[in-house]
Amino acid sequence: MIDFLDVTKIYKNDSLGLKNITLRIEAGEFIYLIGKSGAGKSTFLKLLTLEEIPTRGAILINNQATHSFKNKEMTEYRRNVGIIFQDFKLIQELTVFDNLSYRLEIEGLKSAIIQDRVRAVLAMVGLREKETCFPHELSGGEQQRVAIARACIVQPKIIIADEPTANLDDANAFKVIELLKELNLNGTTVVIATHDEKIQEKFPNKTLEIKHQTIT
Ligand code: ADP
Ligand code: ADP
């Protein structure tokens, strides 16, 4: 599904982000990406979302090199990616419902369909009754569940999460991973960058370790 072929990323100021990464992420995998701060985890995730481009080497999506993507292919790929952040990144001025509905409004769906989809994902994360709340009225764990609902409302093929449990206590962290596992069982590929050893112990999965900017 996604291939990294000898990918090296060097930033503008000459700092090395990643070097010589060759690996394949198959559709349907659930992967932890681990490594010390500065190892290159965020760089790897940004290459996956196509927010950064390789300095050398190539990334293939379904056997097509991303450097040959036209705007339409880029938009189509990005549409199929759900991203979850350590600090949730909900829009504070919008209700839970509106935080979830806007991506569907961009796609021009009818409001009845939008309402059904928003309520379905909120029910999935156990927050059906919170749709009129604003983010600051929710706990950290609830906000991260809203963020998961937002990531999966467009029914993405891949979910990319950067330290999704870093700001949560164990109970909420486990709930977040359980939800991601459930999405994975329904076919979504999941890639999680994490330092959290408790979730790795409780939910063992394929693990890629980045050390000194590379994966061996
Ligand atoms: P991690 O997520 O594992 O902490 P990063 O991918 O953020 O690691 O960083 C890997 C290396 O790339 C670090 O040396 C970092 O300073 C560098 N780096 C990351 N992002 C940038 C950037 N936008 N500009 C310059 N250097 C960067
Ligand atoms: P994380 O542990 O999540 O990677 P970092 O502190 O490494 O957090 O990076 C935070 C942000 O700063 C990232 O978006 C990264 O790309 C950027 N960044 C990291 N290192 C550098 C750097 N040396 N120069 C510019 N931007 C950087």
CSV table of C-alpha atoms and ligand atoms in Angstrom, one decimal:
chain,number,residue,atom,x,y,z
A,1,MET,CA,0.0,0.0,0.0
A,2,ILE,CA,2.7,2.5,1.1
A,3,ASP,CA,6.4,2.0,0.2
A,4,PHE,CA,9.3,4.0,1.4
A,5,LEU,CA,12.2,3.4,-1.0
A,6,ASP,CA,15.6,4.5,0.5
A,7,VAL,CA,14.0,7.7,1.7
A,8,THR,CA,16.2,10.5,3.2
A,9,LYS,CA,14.8,13.8,4.5
A,10,ILE,CA,17.2,16.7,5.0
A,11,TYR,CA,15.6,20.0,6.2
A,12,LYS,CA,16.5,23.4,4.7
A,13,ASN,CA,18.9,24.2,7.6
A,14,ASP,CA,20.8,21.0,6.7
A,15,SER,CA,19.5,19.1,9.8
A,16,LEU,CA,18.9,15.4,9.1
A,17,GLY,CA,15.3,14.3,9.6
A,18,LEU,CA,15.6,10.7,8.5
A,19,LYS,CA,18.0,8.6,6.4
A,20,ASN,CA,17.8,5.6,4.1
A,21,ILE,CA,14.4,4.4,5.2
A,22,THR,CA,13.1,1.4,3.2
A,23,LEU,CA,9.9,-0.2,4.4
A,24,ARG,CA,6.4,-1.2,3.4
A,25,ILE,CA,3.1,-0.5,5.2
A,26,GLU,CA,0.5,-2.9,4.1
A,27,ALA,CA,-3.2,-2.0,4.0
A,28,GLY,CA,-4.8,-3.1,7.3
A,29,GLU,CA,-1.7,-3.0,9.5
A,30,PHE,CA,-1.5,-1.5,13.0
A,31,ILE,CA,1.9,-0.1,13.7
A,32,TYR,CA,3.7,1.6,16.6
A,33,LEU,CA,6.5,3.9,15.6
A,34,ILE,CA,8.9,4.4,18.6
A,35,GLY,CA,12.2,6.2,19.2
A,36,LYS,CA,13.7,8.9,21.3
A,37,SER,CA,12.8,12.6,20.9
A,38,GLY,CA,14.6,13.8,17.8
A,39,ALA,CA,14.9,10.3,16.3
A,40,GLY,CA,12.7,11.3,13.3
A,41,LYS,CA,9.2,10.1,14.2
A,42,SER,CA,7.4,13.3,13.3
A,43,THR,CA,9.4,13.5,10.1
A,44,PHE,CA,8.2,10.0,9.2
A,45,LEU,CA,4.6,10.9,9.9
A,46,LYS,CA,4.9,14.1,7.9
A,47,LEU,CA,6.3,12.2,5.0
A,48,LEU,CA,3.3,9.8,5.3
A,49,THR,CA,0.8,12.7,5.2
A,50,LEU,CA,2.8,14.2,2.3
A,51,GLU,CA,3.2,17.4,4.4
A,52,GLU,CA,7.0,17.0,3.7
A,53,ILE,CA,8.6,15.5,0.6
A,54,PRO,CA,11.7,13.3,0.6
A,55,THR,CA,15.1,14.9,-0.2
A,56,ARG,CA,16.2,11.6,-1.8
A,57,GLY,CA,14.4,8.3,-2.5
A,58,ALA,CA,10.7,7.8,-3.2
A,59,ILE,CA,7.4,7.2,-1.5
A,60,LEU,CA,4.9,5.0,-3.4
A,61,ILE,CA,1.2,4.9,-2.7
A,62,ASN,CA,-0.4,1.9,-4.3
A,63,ASN,CA,2.7,1.6,-6.5
A,64,GLN,CA,2.5,5.2,-7.7
A,65,ALA,CA,5.4,7.6,-6.8
A,66,THR,CA,4.1,10.6,-4.8
A,67,HIS,CA,6.5,12.9,-6.5
A,68,SER,CA,4.5,12.3,-9.7
A,69,PHE,CA,1.1,13.1,-8.0
A,70,LYS,CA,-0.9,15.8,-9.6
A,71,ASN,CA,-3.1,18.0,-7.4
A,72,LYS,CA,-6.1,15.7,-7.9
A,73,GLU,CA,-4.1,12.7,-6.7
A,74,MET,CA,-2.7,14.6,-3.8
A,75,THR,CA,-6.2,15.7,-2.7
A,76,GLU,CA,-7.5,12.2,-3.1
A,77,TYR,CA,-4.7,10.7,-1.0
A,78,ARG,CA,-5.0,13.4,1.7
A,79,ARG,CA,-8.8,12.9,1.8
A,80,ASN,CA,-8.2,9.3,2.8
A,81,VAL,CA,-5.9,10.2,5.7
A,82,GLY,CA,-7.1,10.9,9.2
A,83,ILE,CA,-4.7,12.6,11.6
A,84,ILE,CA,-4.7,12.6,15.4
A,85,PHE,CA,-2.5,14.9,17.4
A,86,GLN,CA,-1.1,14.8,21.0
A,87,ASP,CA,-2.9,18.1,21.8
A,88,PHE,CA,-6.2,17.2,20.0
A,89,LYS,CA,-6.3,20.4,17.9
A,90,LEU,CA,-10.1,20.8,18.1
A,91,ILE,CA,-11.4,24.2,17.1
A,92,GLN,CA,-12.3,25.9,20.4
A,93,GLU,CA,-14.9,28.2,18.9
A,94,LEU,CA,-17.0,25.3,17.5
A,95,THR,CA,-19.2,22.8,19.2
A,96,VAL,CA,-18.4,19.1,19.1
A,97,PHE,CA,-20.9,18.6,16.3
A,98,ASP,CA,-19.4,21.4,14.2
A,99,ASN,CA,-15.9,20.2,14.8
A,100,LEU,CA,-17.0,17.0,13.2
A,101,SER,CA,-19.3,18.2,10.5
A,102,TYR,CA,-17.1,20.7,8.7
A,103,ARG,CA,-15.1,18.2,6.7
A,104,LEU,CA,-18.3,16.7,5.4
A,105,GLU,CA,-19.6,20.2,4.6
A,106,ILE,CA,-16.5,20.8,2.5
A,107,GLU,CA,-17.4,17.6,0.6
A,108,GLY,CA,-20.8,19.0,-0.1
A,109,LEU,CA,-22.9,16.3,1.6
A,110,LYS,CA,-26.5,16.9,2.4
A,111,SER,CA,-27.2,18.1,6.0
A,112,ALA,CA,-29.3,15.1,6.9
A,113,ILE,CA,-26.5,12.7,5.9
A,114,ILE,CA,-24.0,14.9,7.7
A,115,GLN,CA,-26.1,14.7,10.9
A,116,ASP,CA,-26.4,10.9,10.6
A,117,ARG,CA,-22.6,10.5,10.1
A,118,VAL,CA,-21.7,12.9,13.0
A,119,ARG,CA,-24.0,11.1,15.4
A,120,ALA,CA,-22.8,7.7,14.3
A,121,VAL,CA,-19.1,8.5,15.0
A,122,LEU,CA,-20.0,10.3,18.2
A,123,ALA,CA,-21.9,7.1,19.3
A,124,MET,CA,-18.9,5.0,18.4
A,125,VAL,CA,-16.6,7.0,20.7
A,126,GLY,CA,-19.3,7.1,23.4
A,127,LEU,CA,-20.0,10.9,23.2
A,128,ARG,CA,-23.4,11.0,21.6
A,129,GLU,CA,-24.7,13.3,24.3
A,130,LYS,CA,-21.9,15.8,24.0
A,131,GLU,CA,-22.6,17.1,20.5
A,132,THR,CA,-23.6,20.6,21.7
A,133,CYS,CA,-20.6,21.0,24.1
A,134,PHE,CA,-17.6,23.1,23.3
A,135,PRO,CA,-14.1,21.5,23.6
A,136,HIS,CA,-13.3,23.3,26.9
A,137,GLU,CA,-16.3,21.7,28.5
A,138,LEU,CA,-14.8,18.2,27.9
A,139,SER,CA,-12.1,16.3,29.7
A,140,GLY,CA,-8.8,15.6,27.9
A,141,GLY,CA,-9.9,12.0,27.3
A,142,GLU,CA,-13.2,13.1,25.8
A,143,GLN,CA,-11.5,15.7,23.6
A,144,GLN,CA,-9.2,13.0,22.2
A,145,ARG,CA,-12.2,10.8,21.5
A,146,VAL,CA,-13.8,13.7,19.6
A,147,ALA,CA,-10.5,14.0,17.7
A,148,ILE,CA,-10.7,10.3,16.8
A,149,ALA,CA,-14.3,10.8,15.7
A,150,ARG,CA,-13.2,13.7,13.5
A,151,ALA,CA,-10.3,11.7,12.0
A,152,CYS,CA,-12.6,8.8,11.0
A,153,ILE,CA,-15.7,10.7,9.9
A,154,VAL,CA,-14.4,10.8,6.3
A,155,GLN,CA,-13.9,7.0,6.5
A,156,PRO,CA,-10.1,7.3,5.9
A,157,LYS,CA,-8.0,4.4,4.7
A,158,ILE,CA,-5.2,5.3,7.1
A,159,ILE,CA,-5.1,7.0,10.5
A,160,ILE,CA,-1.9,8.6,11.6
A,161,ALA,CA,-1.5,9.5,15.2
A,162,ASP,CA,1.3,11.5,16.8
A,163,GLU,CA,1.6,10.7,20.5
A,164,PRO,CA,-2.2,10.4,20.8
A,165,THR,CA,-2.0,9.3,24.5
A,166,ALA,CA,0.7,11.7,25.7
A,167,ASN,CA,-1.7,14.0,27.6
A,168,LEU,CA,-4.0,11.3,28.9
A,169,ASP,CA,-4.2,9.1,32.0
A,170,ASP,CA,-3.9,5.3,31.6
A,171,ALA,CA,-7.7,4.7,31.5
A,172,ASN,CA,-8.2,7.3,28.8
A,173,ALA,CA,-5.1,6.2,26.9
A,174,PHE,CA,-6.4,2.6,26.8
A,175,LYS,CA,-9.8,3.7,25.6
A,176,VAL,CA,-8.1,5.7,22.8
A,177,ILE,CA,-6.1,2.6,21.7
A,178,GLU,CA,-9.1,0.4,21.9
A,179,LEU,CA,-11.0,2.7,19.6
A,180,LEU,CA,-8.1,2.8,17.1
A,181,LYS,CA,-8.0,-1.1,17.3
A,182,GLU,CA,-11.7,-1.2,16.6
A,183,LEU,CA,-11.2,1.0,13.5
A,184,ASN,CA,-8.3,-1.2,12.5
A,185,LEU,CA,-10.4,-4.4,12.7
A,186,ASN,CA,-12.8,-2.7,10.3
A,187,GLY,CA,-9.9,-2.3,7.8
A,188,THR,CA,-8.3,1.0,8.6
A,189,THR,CA,-4.5,1.1,8.6
A,190,VAL,CA,-3.2,2.7,11.8
A,191,VAL,CA,0.2,4.2,12.4
A,192,ILE,CA,0.9,5.5,15.9
A,193,ALA,CA,4.1,7.4,17.0
A,194,THR,CA,4.4,6.8,20.7
A,195,HIS,CA,6.6,6.8,23.8
A,196,ASP,CA,3.9,5.2,25.9
A,197,GLU,CA,5.2,1.8,27.1
A,198,LYS,CA,2.0,1.0,29.0
A,199,ILE,CA,-0.1,0.9,25.8
A,200,GLN,CA,2.6,-1.1,24.0
A,201,GLU,CA,2.5,-3.6,26.8
A,202,LYS,CA,-1.3,-3.8,27.0
A,203,PHE,CA,-1.8,-3.8,23.3
A,204,PRO,CA,1.2,-5.5,21.6
A,205,ASN,CA,1.5,-4.7,17.9
A,206,LYS,CA,4.0,-4.5,15.1
A,207,THR,CA,6.6,-2.0,16.2
A,208,LEU,CA,9.1,0.0,14.1
A,209,GLU,CA,11.9,1.6,16.0
A,210,ILE,CA,13.7,4.7,14.7
A,211,LYS,CA,17.2,5.1,16.0
A,212,HIS,CA,19.6,7.7,14.9
A,213,GLN,CA,17.3,8.8,12.1
A,214,THR,CA,16.9,5.4,10.6
A,215,ILE,CA,15.0,2.1,11.0
A,216,THR,CA,17.1,-1.1,10.9
B,1,ADP,P1,10.9,13.1,16.7
B,1,ADP,O1,9.5,13.3,16.2
B,1,ADP,O2,11.3,11.7,16.8
B,1,ADP,O3,11.1,13.8,18.0
B,1,ADP,P2,11.6,14.8,14.5
B,1,ADP,O4,11.2,14.1,13.3
B,1,ADP,O5,10.7,15.9,15.0
B,1,ADP,O6,11.9,13.7,15.6
B,1,ADP,O7,13.0,15.4,14.3
B,1,ADP,C1,14.1,14.6,13.7
B,1,ADP,C2,15.2,15.6,13.4
B,1,ADP,O8,14.9,16.5,12.4
B,1,ADP,C3,15.6,16.4,14.6
B,1,ADP,O9,17.0,16.6,14.6
B,1,ADP,C4,14.9,17.7,14.3
B,1,ADP,O10,15.6,18.8,14.9
B,1,ADP,C5,14.9,17.8,12.8
B,1,ADP,N1,13.7,18.6,12.3
B,1,ADP,C6,12.5,18.2,12.5
B,1,ADP,N2,11.6,19.1,11.9
B,1,ADP,C7,12.4,20.0,11.4
B,1,ADP,C8,12.2,21.2,10.6
B,1,ADP,N3,11.0,21.6,10.3
B,1,ADP,N4,13.3,22.0,10.3
B,1,ADP,C9,14.5,21.6,10.6
B,1,ADP,N5,14.8,20.5,11.3
B,1,ADP,C10,13.8,19.7,11.7
B,2,ADP,P1,7.9,15.9,18.6
B,2,ADP,O1,8.5,15.2,19.8
B,2,ADP,O2,6.4,15.8,18.5
B,2,ADP,O3,8.5,15.5,17.3
B,2,ADP,P2,9.4,18.3,18.4
B,2,ADP,O4,9.7,19.2,19.5
B,2,ADP,O5,10.5,17.4,17.9
B,2,ADP,O6,8.2,17.4,18.8
B,2,ADP,O7,8.9,19.1,17.2
B,2,ADP,C1,7.9,20.0,17.3
B,2,ADP,C2,7.7,20.7,15.9
B,2,ADP,O8,8.9,21.5,15.6
B,2,ADP,C3,7.6,19.7,14.8
B,2,ADP,O9,6.6,20.1,13.9
B,2,ADP,C4,8.9,19.7,14.1
B,2,ADP,O10,8.8,19.5,12.7
B,2,ADP,C5,9.5,21.1,14.4
B,2,ADP,N1,10.9,21.0,14.6
B,2,ADP,C6,11.6,20.1,15.3
B,2,ADP,N2,12.9,20.4,15.2
B,2,ADP,C7,13.0,21.5,14.5
B,2,ADP,C8,14.2,22.2,14.1
B,2,ADP,N3,15.4,21.9,14.4
B,2,ADP,N4,13.9,23.3,13.3
B,2,ADP,C9,12.7,23.6,13.0
B,2,ADP,N5,11.6,23.0,13.3
B,2,ADP,C10,11.8,21.9,14.1
